[in-house]
Structures are given as C-alpha cells and as structure tokens.
Coordinates of C-alpha atoms in Angstrom, one line a residue:
X170 CA 74.5 31.7 211.1
X171 CA 77.5 30.0 212.9
X172 CA 76.0 26.7 211.8
X173 CA 76.0 27.8 208.1
X174 CA 79.6 29.0 208.5
X175 CA 80.7 25.6 209.7
X176 CA 78.8 24.1 206.8
X177 CA 80.6 26.2 204.3
X178 CA 84.0 25.3 205.9
X179 CA 83.2 21.6 205.6
X180 CA 81.7 21.4 202.1
X181 CA 82.7 24.4 200.1
X182 CA 86.5 24.4 200.4
X183 CA 87.2 21.7 197.9
X184 CA 84.5 23.0 195.5
X185 CA 85.9 26.5 195.2
X186 CA 89.5 25.2 195.2
X187 CA 88.7 22.9 192.4
X188 CA 86.9 25.6 190.5
X189 CA 89.9 27.8 190.8
X190 CA 92.1 25.2 189.2
X191 CA 89.7 24.6 186.4
X192 CA 90.7 26.9 183.5
X193 CA 88.6 28.0 180.6
X194 CA 90.2 28.4 177.1
X195 CA 91.2 32.0 176.5
X196 CA 89.9 33.5 173.3
X197 CA 89.7 37.1 172.1
X198 CA 85.8 37.0 172.3
X199 CA 85.6 35.4 175.7
X200 CA 82.1 36.0 177.4
X201 CA 82.2 38.5 180.2
X202 CA 80.5 35.9 182.5
X203 CA 83.6 33.7 182.4
X204 CA 85.7 36.4 183.9
X205 CA 83.0 37.1 186.5
X206 CA 82.9 33.5 187.5
X207 CA 86.7 33.4 188.0
X208 CA 86.6 36.6 190.0
X209 CA 83.8 35.3 192.2
X210 CA 85.6 32.0 192.8
X211 CA 88.7 33.9 193.9
X212 CA 86.6 36.1 196.3
X213 CA 84.9 33.0 197.7
X214 CA 88.3 31.3 198.3
X215 CA 89.5 34.5 200.1
X216 CA 86.4 34.6 202.3
X217 CA 86.8 30.9 203.1
X218 CA 90.4 31.5 204.3
X219 CA 89.2 34.4 206.4
X220 CA 86.5 32.2 208.0
X221 CA 89.1 29.8 209.2
X222 CA 90.7 32.4 211.5
X223 CA 87.5 34.4 212.4
X224 CA 85.5 34.0 215.6
X225 CA 82.3 35.3 217.2
X226 CA 80.5 38.0 215.3
X227 CA 83.3 38.3 212.7
X228 CA 82.7 34.7 211.8
X229 CA 79.0 35.4 211.3
X230 CA 79.8 38.3 209.0
X231 CA 82.1 36.2 206.9
X232 CA 79.5 33.4 206.7
X233 CA 76.9 35.9 205.5
X234 CA 79.4 37.1 202.9
X235 CA 80.0 33.6 201.7
X236 CA 76.2 33.0 201.2
X237 CA 75.7 36.2 199.3
X238 CA 78.7 35.7 197.2
X239 CA 77.5 32.2 196.2
X240 CA 74.2 33.7 195.2
X241 CA 76.0 36.2 193.0
X242 CA 77.9 33.2 191.5
X243 CA 74.6 31.4 190.7
X244 CA 73.2 34.5 189.0
X245 CA 76.2 34.7 186.7
X246 CA 76.0 30.9 186.0
X247 CA 72.3 31.4 185.1
X248 CA 73.2 34.1 182.6
X249 CA 75.9 31.9 181.0
X250 CA 73.5 28.9 180.7
X251 CA 70.9 31.1 179.2
X252 CA 73.4 32.4 176.6
X253 CA 74.5 28.9 175.9
X254 CA 70.9 27.9 175.2
X255 CA 70.2 30.9 172.9
X256 CA 73.6 30.9 171.1
X257 CA 75.3 27.5 171.5
X258 CA 78.2 28.3 169.1
X259 CA 79.3 31.4 171.0
X260 CA 79.6 29.5 174.3
X261 CA 80.6 26.1 173.0
X262 CA 84.3 26.5 173.7
X263 CA 83.4 27.1 177.4
X264 CA 80.8 24.3 177.6
X265 CA 83.0 22.2 179.9
X266 CA 83.8 25.1 182.2
X267 CA 80.2 26.0 182.6
X268 CA 79.2 22.3 183.1
X269 CA 81.8 22.0 185.9
X270 CA 80.4 25.1 187.6
X271 CA 76.9 23.6 187.6
X272 CA 78.1 20.2 188.8
X273 CA 79.9 21.9 191.6
X274 CA 76.7 23.6 192.6
X275 CA 74.8 20.2 192.5
X276 CA 77.4 18.5 194.7
X277 CA 77.5 21.4 197.1
X278 CA 73.7 21.4 197.6
X279 CA 73.6 17.6 197.9
X280 CA 76.2 17.7 200.7
X281 CA 74.6 20.7 202.3
X282 CA 71.1 19.1 202.5
X283 CA 72.5 15.9 203.9
X284 CA 74.5 17.8 206.6
X285 CA 71.6 20.1 207.6
X286 CA 69.1 17.3 207.7
X287 CA 71.4 15.4 210.1
X288 CA 71.8 18.5 212.2
X289 CA 68.0 19.0 212.4
X290 CA 67.5 15.4 213.5
X291 CA 70.0 15.7 216.2
X292 CA 68.7 19.0 217.5
X293 CA 65.1 17.7 217.6
X294 CA 66.2 14.6 219.5
X295 CA 68.0 16.8 222.1
X296 CA 65.0 19.2 222.4
X297 CA 63.3 17.3 225.2
X298 CA 66.3 17.4 227.5
X299 CA 66.8 21.1 227.2
X300 CA 65.6 23.9 229.5
X301 CA 62.7 26.2 228.7
X302 CA 64.7 29.0 227.2
X303 CA 67.0 26.6 225.3
X304 CA 63.9 24.8 223.9
X305 CA 62.7 28.1 222.4
X306 CA 66.1 28.9 220.9
X307 CA 66.7 25.5 219.6
X308 CA 63.3 25.3 218.0
X309 CA 63.9 28.7 216.3
X310 CA 67.2 27.4 215.0
X311 CA 65.6 24.2 213.7
X312 CA 63.0 26.2 211.9
X313 CA 65.6 28.4 210.2
X314 CA 67.5 25.4 209.1
X315 CA 64.4 23.8 207.6
X316 CA 63.7 27.0 205.7
X317 CA 67.2 27.0 204.3
X318 CA 66.9 23.4 203.3
X319 CA 63.8 24.2 201.3
X320 CA 65.7 27.0 199.6
X321 CA 68.5 24.6 198.7
X322 CA 66.0 22.1 197.2
X323 CA 64.6 24.9 195.0
X324 CA 68.1 25.7 193.9
X325 CA 68.8 22.1 193.2
X326 CA 65.8 21.9 190.9
X327 CA 67.2 24.9 189.1
X328 CA 70.6 23.1 188.8
X329 CA 69.0 20.1 187.1
X330 CA 67.3 22.4 184.6
X331 CA 70.7 24.0 183.9
X332 CA 72.3 20.6 183.3
X333 CA 69.4 19.8 181.0
X334 CA 70.0 23.0 179.0
X335 CA 73.7 22.0 178.8
X336 CA 72.7 18.6 177.2
X337 CA 73.0 16.4 180.3
X338 CA 70.1 13.9 181.0
X339 CA 68.8 14.6 184.5
X340 CA 65.5 12.8 184.4
X341 CA 66.6 10.4 187.2
X342 CA 67.8 13.2 189.4
X343 CA 64.6 15.2 188.8
X344 CA 62.4 12.2 189.5
X345 CA 64.3 11.5 192.7
X346 CA 63.9 15.2 193.8
X347 CA 60.2 15.1 192.9
X348 CA 59.7 12.0 195.1
X349 CA 61.6 13.7 197.9
X350 CA 59.4 16.8 197.7
X351 CA 56.2 14.6 197.6
X352 CA 57.5 12.7 200.7
X353 CA 58.2 16.0 202.5
X354 CA 54.8 17.3 201.7
X355 CA 53.2 14.1 203.0
X356 CA 55.3 14.4 206.2
X357 CA 54.4 18.1 206.6
X358 CA 50.7 17.4 206.1
X359 CA 50.7 14.8 208.8
X360 CA 52.8 17.1 211.1
X361 CA 50.4 20.0 210.4
X362 CA 47.4 17.9 211.4
X363 CA 49.1 16.6 214.5
X364 CA 50.4 20.0 215.7
X365 CA 47.1 21.6 215.0
X366 CA 45.3 19.1 217.2
X367 CA 48.0 19.5 219.9
X368 CA 47.7 23.3 219.8
X369 CA 43.9 23.1 220.3
X370 CA 44.3 20.6 223.1
X371 CA 46.9 22.8 224.9
X372 CA 44.7 25.8 224.4
X373 CA 41.8 24.1 226.1
X374 CA 44.0 22.8 228.9
X375 CA 45.5 26.3 229.4
X376 CA 42.0 27.8 229.8
X377 CA 41.0 25.3 232.5
X378 CA 44.5 25.1 234.2
X379 CA 45.2 26.4 237.7
X380 CA 47.8 29.2 238.3
X381 CA 50.4 26.6 239.2
X382 CA 49.9 24.7 236.0
X383 CA 49.8 27.6 233.6
X384 CA 53.6 28.2 233.5
X385 CA 54.5 24.9 231.9
X386 CA 51.4 24.8 229.7
X387 CA 52.1 28.2 228.4
X388 CA 55.6 27.2 227.3
X389 CA 54.2 24.0 225.6
X390 CA 51.5 26.2 223.9
X391 CA 54.1 28.6 222.6
X392 CA 56.2 25.8 221.3
X393 CA 53.2 24.2 219.6
X394 CA 52.1 27.5 218.0
X395 CA 55.7 28.1 216.7
X396 CA 55.8 24.6 215.3
X397 CA 52.4 25.1 213.7
X398 CA 53.5 28.3 212.1
X399 CA 56.7 26.7 210.9
X400 CA 54.8 23.8 209.3
X401 CA 52.5 26.2 207.5
X402 CA 55.4 28.3 206.1
X403 CA 57.3 25.2 205.0
X404 CA 54.3 23.6 203.4
X405 CA 53.5 26.7 201.5
X406 CA 57.1 26.9 200.3
X407 CA 57.1 23.2 199.3
X408 CA 53.8 23.6 197.5
X409 CA 55.2 26.5 195.5
X410 CA 58.2 24.3 194.6
X411 CA 55.9 21.3 193.8
X412 CA 53.8 23.4 191.5
X413 CA 57.0 24.1 189.5
X414 CA 57.5 20.3 189.3
X415 CA 53.8 19.8 188.1
X416 CA 53.0 17.9 191.2
X417 CA 49.3 17.7 192.3
X418 CA 49.1 19.9 195.4
X419 CA 45.3 20.4 195.6
X420 CA 44.8 18.5 198.8
X421 CA 47.7 20.4 200.5
X422 CA 46.3 23.7 199.4
X423 CA 42.9 22.7 200.8
X424 CA 44.5 21.7 204.1
X425 CA 46.2 25.2 204.3
X426 CA 42.9 26.9 203.6
X427 CA 41.1 24.9 206.3
X428 CA 43.9 25.6 208.8
X429 CA 44.3 29.3 208.1
X430 CA 41.0 30.3 206.5
X431 CA 42.9 32.7 204.2
X432 CA 41.3 33.2 200.8
X433 CA 44.1 33.1 198.1
X434 CA 44.3 32.6 194.4
X435 CA 44.7 28.9 195.0
X436 CA 40.9 28.7 195.7
X437 CA 40.3 29.6 192.1
X438 CA 41.9 26.4 191.1
X439 CA 39.2 23.9 190.1
X440 CA 41.2 21.0 191.6
X441 CA 41.4 22.8 195.0
X442 CA 37.6 23.6 194.9
X443 CA 36.8 20.0 194.0
X444 CA 39.0 18.7 196.8
X445 CA 37.3 21.0 199.4
X446 CA 33.9 20.0 198.1
X447 CA 34.8 16.3 198.1
X448 CA 36.1 16.6 201.7
X449 CA 33.0 18.4 202.9
X450 CA 30.7 15.9 201.3
X451 CA 32.7 13.0 202.9
X452 CA 32.4 14.7 206.3
X453 CA 28.7 15.4 205.7
X454 CA 28.0 11.8 204.7
X455 CA 29.9 10.4 207.6
X456 CA 28.1 12.7 210.0
X457 CA 24.7 11.7 208.5
X458 CA 25.5 8.0 208.9
X459 CA 26.6 8.4 212.5
X460 CA 23.9 10.9 213.6
X461 CA 20.9 10.5 211.3
X462 CA 19.0 8.0 213.6
X463 CA 19.5 10.0 216.7
X464 CA 18.6 13.3 214.9
X465 CA 15.4 11.8 213.4
X466 CA 14.3 10.7 216.9
X467 CA 15.1 14.1 218.3
X468 CA 13.2 15.7 215.4
X469 CA 10.2 13.5 216.1
X470 CA 10.3 14.4 219.8
X471 CA 10.5 18.1 218.8
X472 CA 7.4 17.9 216.6
X473 CA 5.5 16.0 219.2
X474 CA 6.3 18.7 221.9
X475 CA 5.4 21.5 219.5
X476 CA 2.1 19.8 218.7
X477 CA 1.2 19.2 222.3
X478 CA 2.0 22.8 223.3
X479 CA -0.1 24.1 220.4
X480 CA -3.1 22.3 221.9
X481 CA -2.2 23.5 225.4
X482 CA -2.0 27.1 223.9
X483 CA -5.5 26.9 222.6
X484 CA -6.8 25.3 225.8
X485 CA -5.1 28.0 227.9
X486 CA -6.4 30.8 225.7
X487 CA -10.0 29.5 226.0
X488 CA -9.7 29.2 229.8
X489 CA -8.2 32.7 230.2
X490 CA -10.9 34.1 227.9
X491 CA -13.6 32.5 230.0
X492 CA -12.0 33.8 233.2
X493 CA -11.4 37.4 232.1
X494 CA -14.9 37.8 230.5
X495 CA -16.5 37.3 233.9
X496 CA -18.9 40.3 234.7
X497 CA -17.4 40.5 238.2
X498 CA -14.0 41.5 236.8
X499 CA -15.3 44.3 234.6
X500 CA -12.4 44.1 232.3
X501 CA -12.4 46.1 229.0
X502 CA -12.4 44.3 225.7
X503 CA -8.8 45.4 225.1
X504 CA -7.6 44.1 228.4
X505 CA -9.4 40.8 227.8
X506 CA -7.8 40.4 224.4
X507 CA -4.4 41.2 225.9
X508 CA -4.5 38.6 228.6
X509 CA -5.9 35.9 226.1
X510 CA -3.1 36.7 223.6
X511 CA -0.3 36.8 226.1
X512 CA -1.3 33.6 227.9
X513 CA -1.4 31.6 224.7
X514 CA 1.9 33.0 223.4
X515 CA 3.6 32.4 226.8
X516 CA 2.6 28.7 226.9
X517 CA 3.8 28.2 223.3
X518 CA 7.1 29.9 224.0
X519 CA 7.7 27.6 227.0
X520 CA 6.9 24.6 224.8
X521 CA 9.3 25.9 222.1
X522 CA 12.2 26.2 224.7
X523 CA 11.5 22.7 225.9
X524 CA 11.5 21.4 222.4
X525 CA 14.8 23.1 221.5
X526 CA 16.4 21.6 224.7
X527 CA 15.3 18.1 223.5
X528 CA 17.2 18.4 220.2
X529 CA 20.5 19.2 222.1
X530 CA 20.5 23.0 222.1
X531 CA 22.0 24.6 225.2
X532 CA 19.4 27.2 226.4
X533 CA 21.7 29.1 228.7
X534 CA 23.6 31.0 225.9
X535 CA 20.3 31.5 224.0
X536 CA 18.6 33.1 227.0
X537 CA 21.8 35.1 227.8
X538 CA 21.9 36.2 224.2
X539 CA 18.2 37.3 224.4
X540 CA 19.1 39.4 227.5
X541 CA 22.0 41.1 225.7
X542 CA 20.0 41.5 222.5
X543 CA 17.2 43.0 224.6
X544 CA 19.4 45.7 225.9
X545 CA 20.7 46.5 222.4
X546 CA 17.2 46.4 220.9
X547 CA 16.0 48.6 223.8
X548 CA 18.3 51.4 222.8
X549 CA 17.6 50.9 219.1
X550 CA 13.8 50.9 219.5
X551 CA 13.2 53.5 222.0
X552 CA 10.1 54.9 220.2
X553 CA 8.6 51.4 219.9
X554 CA 9.2 50.7 223.6
X555 CA 7.5 54.1 224.3
X556 CA 4.5 52.9 222.3
X557 CA 4.6 49.6 224.2
X558 CA 4.6 51.4 227.6
X559 CA 1.8 53.7 226.5
X560 CA -0.2 50.7 225.4
X561 CA 0.2 49.1 228.8
X562 CA -1.0 52.4 230.4
X563 CA -4.0 52.4 228.1
X564 CA -4.9 48.9 229.1
X565 CA -4.5 49.6 232.8
X566 CA -6.5 52.9 232.9
X567 CA -9.0 52.0 230.1
X568 CA -9.8 55.5 228.8
X569 CA -11.7 53.8 225.9
X570 CA -12.6 50.3 224.7
X571 CA -13.3 48.6 221.4
X572 CA -16.4 50.2 219.7
X573 CA -16.0 53.6 221.5
X574 CA -16.0 56.8 219.5
X575 CA -13.0 58.8 220.5
X576 CA -11.0 61.9 219.7
X577 CA -7.3 61.2 220.4
X578 CA -4.0 61.8 218.9
X579 CA -5.4 64.4 216.5
X580 CA -8.0 62.0 214.9
X581 CA -11.5 61.0 215.7
X582 CA -13.5 57.8 215.0
X583 CA -14.5 54.4 216.3
X584 CA -11.9 52.2 218.0
X585 CA -11.7 49.0 216.0
X586 CA -8.6 47.3 217.4
X587 CA -5.7 47.9 219.8
X588 CA -2.3 46.3 220.3
X589 CA 0.5 47.2 222.7
X590 CA 2.1 49.3 220.0
X591 CA -0.7 51.1 218.2
X592 CA -4.5 51.7 218.1
X593 CA -6.6 51.3 215.0
X594 CA -9.4 53.9 214.6
X595 CA -12.0 53.8 211.9
X596 CA -13.3 57.2 210.9
X597 CA -16.9 58.1 210.2
X598 CA -16.2 58.0 206.4
X599 CA -14.8 54.5 206.8
X600 CA -11.1 55.3 206.7
X601 CA -8.6 53.2 208.8
X602 CA -6.1 55.2 210.9
X603 CA -3.3 53.5 212.8
X604 CA -2.1 55.8 215.6
X605 CA 0.9 55.1 217.8
X606 CA -0.1 54.6 221.4
X607 CA 2.5 57.1 222.6
X608 CA 0.8 59.8 220.6
X609 CA -2.6 58.9 222.1
X610 CA -1.4 58.6 225.7
X611 CA 0.5 61.9 225.4
X612 CA -2.5 63.9 224.2
X613 CA -6.0 64.6 225.4
X614 CA -8.3 61.7 225.0
X615 CA -12.0 62.4 224.4
X616 CA -14.3 59.4 224.7
X617 CA -17.5 60.4 223.1
X618 CA -19.4 57.2 223.7
X619 CA -18.0 56.2 227.1
X620 CA -21.2 57.2 229.0
X621 CA -24.6 55.7 228.3
X622 CA -26.4 59.0 228.3
X623 CA -25.4 62.2 226.4
X624 CA -26.8 65.7 226.1
X625 CA -27.6 67.1 222.7
X626 CA -26.5 70.7 222.5
X627 CA -28.4 72.8 219.9
X628 CA -28.7 76.5 219.3
X629 CA -31.7 78.0 217.3
X630 CA -32.2 81.7 216.6
X631 CA -35.4 83.7 216.0
X632 CA -36.0 87.3 214.8
X633 CA -36.2 90.2 217.2
X634 CA -39.8 90.8 216.1
X635 CA -40.9 87.2 216.8
X636 CA -43.0 86.0 219.7
X637 CA -40.8 84.5 222.5
X638 CA -43.5 82.5 224.1
X639 CA -44.5 80.9 220.8
X640 CA -40.9 79.9 220.1
X641 CA -40.5 78.3 223.5
X642 CA -43.8 76.5 223.1
X643 CA -42.6 75.1 219.7
X644 CA -39.3 73.9 221.2
X645 CA -41.1 72.2 224.1
X646 CA -43.6 70.5 221.9
X647 CA -40.9 69.2 219.6
X648 CA -38.7 67.8 222.4
X649 CA -41.5 66.3 224.4
X650 CA -42.9 64.6 221.3
X651 CA -39.7 62.9 220.3
X652 CA -39.7 59.2 221.5
X653 CA -35.9 59.0 221.9
X654 CA -35.6 62.0 224.2
X655 CA -35.2 61.0 227.9
X656 CA -37.5 62.4 230.6
X657 CA -34.7 62.3 233.1
X658 CA -32.4 64.2 233.2
X659 CA -34.6 67.2 232.5
X660 CA -34.3 69.0 229.2
X661 CA -33.1 72.6 229.1
X662 CA -34.7 75.3 226.8
X663 CA -33.6 78.8 227.6
X664 CA -33.1 82.1 225.8
X665 CA -29.4 82.3 225.7
X666 CA -28.0 85.2 223.7
X667 CA -29.3 88.5 222.1
X668 CA -27.1 88.2 219.1
X669 CA -26.5 90.8 216.4
X670 CA -29.1 89.5 214.0
X671 CA -31.1 87.0 216.1
X672 CA -32.4 86.0 219.5
X673 CA -30.7 82.7 220.3
X674 CA -32.2 79.8 222.3
X675 CA -30.3 76.8 223.6
X676 CA -32.1 73.5 223.3
X677 CA -30.5 70.6 225.3
X678 CA -32.4 67.3 225.6
X679 CA -30.8 64.2 227.1
X680 CA -30.7 61.0 225.0
X681 CA -29.0 57.6 225.0
X682 CA -25.5 57.8 223.5
X683 CA -26.4 55.6 220.5
X684 CA -29.4 57.9 219.8
X685 CA -27.4 61.2 219.7
X686 CA -27.3 61.9 216.0
X687 CA -30.8 60.6 215.3
X688 CA -32.3 63.1 217.8
X689 CA -30.0 65.9 216.6
X690 CA -31.0 65.5 213.0
X691 CA -34.8 65.0 213.8
X692 CA -35.1 68.0 216.1
X693 CA -33.3 70.3 213.6
X694 CA -35.6 69.2 210.8
X695 CA -38.7 69.5 212.9
X696 CA -37.8 73.1 214.1
X697 CA -37.5 74.3 210.5
X698 CA -40.9 72.8 209.6
X699 CA -42.7 74.1 212.7
X700 CA -41.2 77.6 212.3
X701 CA -42.6 77.7 208.8
X702 CA -46.1 76.7 210.0
X703 CA -46.4 79.2 212.9
X704 CA -44.6 82.1 211.1
X705 CA -41.5 82.2 213.1
X706 CA -38.4 83.5 211.2
X707 CA -34.9 82.1 211.2
X708 CA -32.8 85.3 210.7
X709 CA -29.6 85.4 208.8
X710 CA -26.7 87.9 209.4
X711 CA -27.5 91.4 208.0
X712 CA -26.2 94.9 208.2
X713 CA -27.9 98.3 207.9
X714 CA -26.3 101.0 205.7
X715 CA -27.3 104.7 206.3
X716 CA -26.6 107.3 203.6
X717 CA -26.3 111.0 204.8
X718 CA -27.3 113.2 201.8
X719 CA -26.5 116.5 203.5
X720 CA -22.8 116.0 202.9
X721 CA -23.3 115.3 199.2
X722 CA -25.5 118.5 198.7
X723 CA -22.8 120.6 200.4
X724 CA -20.2 119.2 198.0
X725 CA -22.3 120.1 195.0
X726 CA -22.8 123.8 196.2
X727 CA -19.0 124.2 196.6
X728 CA -18.4 123.0 193.1
X729 CA -20.9 125.6 191.7

C-alpha cells in the first residue's frame, strides 16, 4: 500500500491539478456528471495534499482513499461517455472536457504501469540476496503489484474504448496493448511450465531430504508454490482480458486445465477441446515412436512366457493327478480334483507374475495391494469365506465323495460335484441343487452309500387269525430265494409288534449298497403274491363299534 501511495504522489499530482484547471462551459442544462467529476477532482487534490504530510498507517489510509476515489471518478466518466454515445448533442458542449478526463486516465495508467513494472524488476533482482522472511514478504509484494498491473491494463483497454466512443482513432494503441497482452501470456505460460517443474522437483527432493536439509528446501518449496499460484492467477486474469480483445487463448486455457485439473466452462469451448485432443495425440504419437519397439518386444516375451506356463500347467496337472490317484494314498475324488486344480492354477499364477514383471510392472505394490484387498474382501465376504473353510473341512474329513447318495443341508440326492464354496447334489428326480458348504458342514450329514453293504429294513403285518409259522416260512423262502440277498451277515426275521390291527414282522436282509432298492421292491412284491397264494391276510386299520340298545329302549318308555 505504501508503494501505491508513492506512485500516486509521483504520477497523479499533475493529472488532477491539470484537471482542476480545465473548465467546462457552464450551461443551464449541464449534465450532473460534469459537476460530479469536478467534485471528485477537488477531493482527489485534497487527499493528495494530505498524503504529502502523512506517515505510517495514516499514509496507507490516504493511499487507499486515493485509489477508491479514482475508481469513483472512472465510474462517472463511464456514465458520461455512455451518455455522449447515446445522445451526442446533449453532451457535445462538454466533449473536450470529457476527452481531457479520459486522456488523463490514459496517461496516468501508462505512467503507472511503467513505474510498477520497473519496481517489480528491481524487487525480483534483489530477491536472491534477502533473508528467508524478507524473501516471503518481497515475493508477496511482487505478486500484489503484478495483480494491480493486470488491473491497470484492463482499465487501459476500457480507456481506449472510451476514446473510440468519443471519436478518437485508437487502433494503434489497441494493437499495441493486444501485442503486450499476448507477450505477457507467452511469458506467463513459460513461467508456469518452469515453476511447475521446479515445484515437482523440490517436492521430490523434500521427501528424500534429511532433517538438516529440510529447512532450506521447505522455504524453496513454499516460494515455488506461491509463485506457481501467482502465475495461475495472473494467467487466468490475462486470459479473461485477452478474451475481451478476441485473442485466441485456447492453448493457455488448456495449460491451466492440465495444471489444475479444474473443470470449467472453458472446456465447453471447441477450440480448447481441440487443443487438448491435439496435444494428447501429439504426446501419444511421440510415446509410440519412442517406446513401440521396446513394448512390442516386451509383449512378445509376455506371450511366450504365458504360452510356456500354460504348457507347464497342463503337465503339472497331469503329474499331480497321476500322483494323487495312487491307491496307496486313498484320496477321495473330491480331494484329487482339488489338488489337481490348485496345482495347475498355482503354476499359471506364477507364470503370470513373471510375465507381468517382464513388461515393466513393479510386483511389490501389486502384491501389497492384494494383501490389503484381501483384508477388505475378507470382511466383505465373510459368508463366502465360511463356505470356503467348510469346503476345506469336507475335503479333509471326507464325509462323502462324488457319486455318494447323501442327506445333508436339508436335501438328499447324489453328489455330482463339489468346489471349495458349494456342493452340487442331483436329486432322485434329476433336479440339480447347489448347497453352500457351510450349510452342509453345519448340519448332520447322512451318507447313504458310503458303506458297501446295507441292511434293508421292511415291516409286514398279518392278521391275528393267521398262522405265524406259515408266515415265517414264507418270509424265509422269499429272502433265501432272492439272488441279491447276502448270506453274511445273517438276515433277521422276527415277530416285532402286536399292533392294533395286525401282527407285525420285521424282515431285514443284508445286500450290497447298489442292490438296496432292487431287493426292497422285489421282496415287497413277492410277499404280496405269496400271501395271496397261501391265504395269509394283510390287515388294514379297522375299528369295532358296539351299540347298546338298552339305553334306547329306556328312553322310549320315558317318552310314553
């Protein structure tokens, strides 16, 4: 702020003094803006005189008042220029007065920009010789001055438009200002690229620096970050001004997007999108030219390694299958399939990791990521992992094998397939049921066909009036005559229960497991046929009803 005050003292005194002396013709219908301009010029002159005797914070206050008062003056001039453009005859008597005001603004800004530019240059040259704290303060001051210079350039562009509205040809001044803005944009673009690279370099150095080196590097990093922020802010401001001048700023907008990653309305501009696409295509083509031969060779090596390990996978699977199918190991079919599958997949995974390392991928973060992902997935898939653990227990303890008839998990049928997560069971009516292993392991497992020999349990009833010896003889003849019934263990034929309607015999022959249902159905059919031949009855449930007529006769007598 003190710098701006000195600036006003040097370059504004003669401007406002000259303005005060310039008089506008007095007419009865004088526009109100004329009187406002004169009043503001007097106030500016008063503040200027106060600034000559002020010091410290008072000087800063007066400087701020000078800046704000000049902004008010510009607003009034803008209104007057607009009125002159809309109604030239009404303001024509004051044309010279208004033109003088605008020219004063043009001269003021030209001198201000020159002074501030010289000040920025001197401060930047002295920056290296300053201490750490002074560097930060000076850099902040330089950034403020640059921001004010941009503001002055925008005002100068407005001044040239005012002169054009007042009939003055400013094409040369406008072209010069446009060239100046284009030059500043080019400089800022290069500065932004340089400071961005420097900030990244300092950031890397700071991460790898020792404790003794971090102090100086942190200061440099802060300075670099501030400079980068300042460049971005200045470039955005100059782009806004250049857009008003119809300057092509697509490349600069693309650079800001690449630097910040912020999505703005500028990305909807076709020119910006084309610039981004063109730059990406250029980078891609350059990368392809530089890396294509090497990448093709790495891809060839990758394919060769995958092909070799696919062959090794098949060889390993065959070797493991031959080993686990040995009769001495007595492994279940499920366990054999598990080892064969896991061995082949394990070999292929090793080959895949080797192939990935050959194309330049660092396996350390990949394996670390797998570890972290495994923990996360473990929490998310607790039920699945429970099924996996149950599958491992089923493989280890082997309560059933492929082809066994089981009752487990609330279903019954033939085991057709098993994985580490689920078991596939085919029911007797040819339905496929997929049961989670956790449900099977957590419930009672009944393996119907696990043993080679089974006992067929049958119950037959005869009437109370039938001959017991004859019935037993029929049962023994039928069982002894059936070719599938085993002689050992011995059959069991015993009178079992005196039931409500029948005398029940248990008939229990032993058969091979695969002959169970054939024997069951054959014996049942033969019992019915033989009972019919010898006259034995098969009773059905019945109930005797006794009517007591004495009670009914007593009731009739009472009625009479």
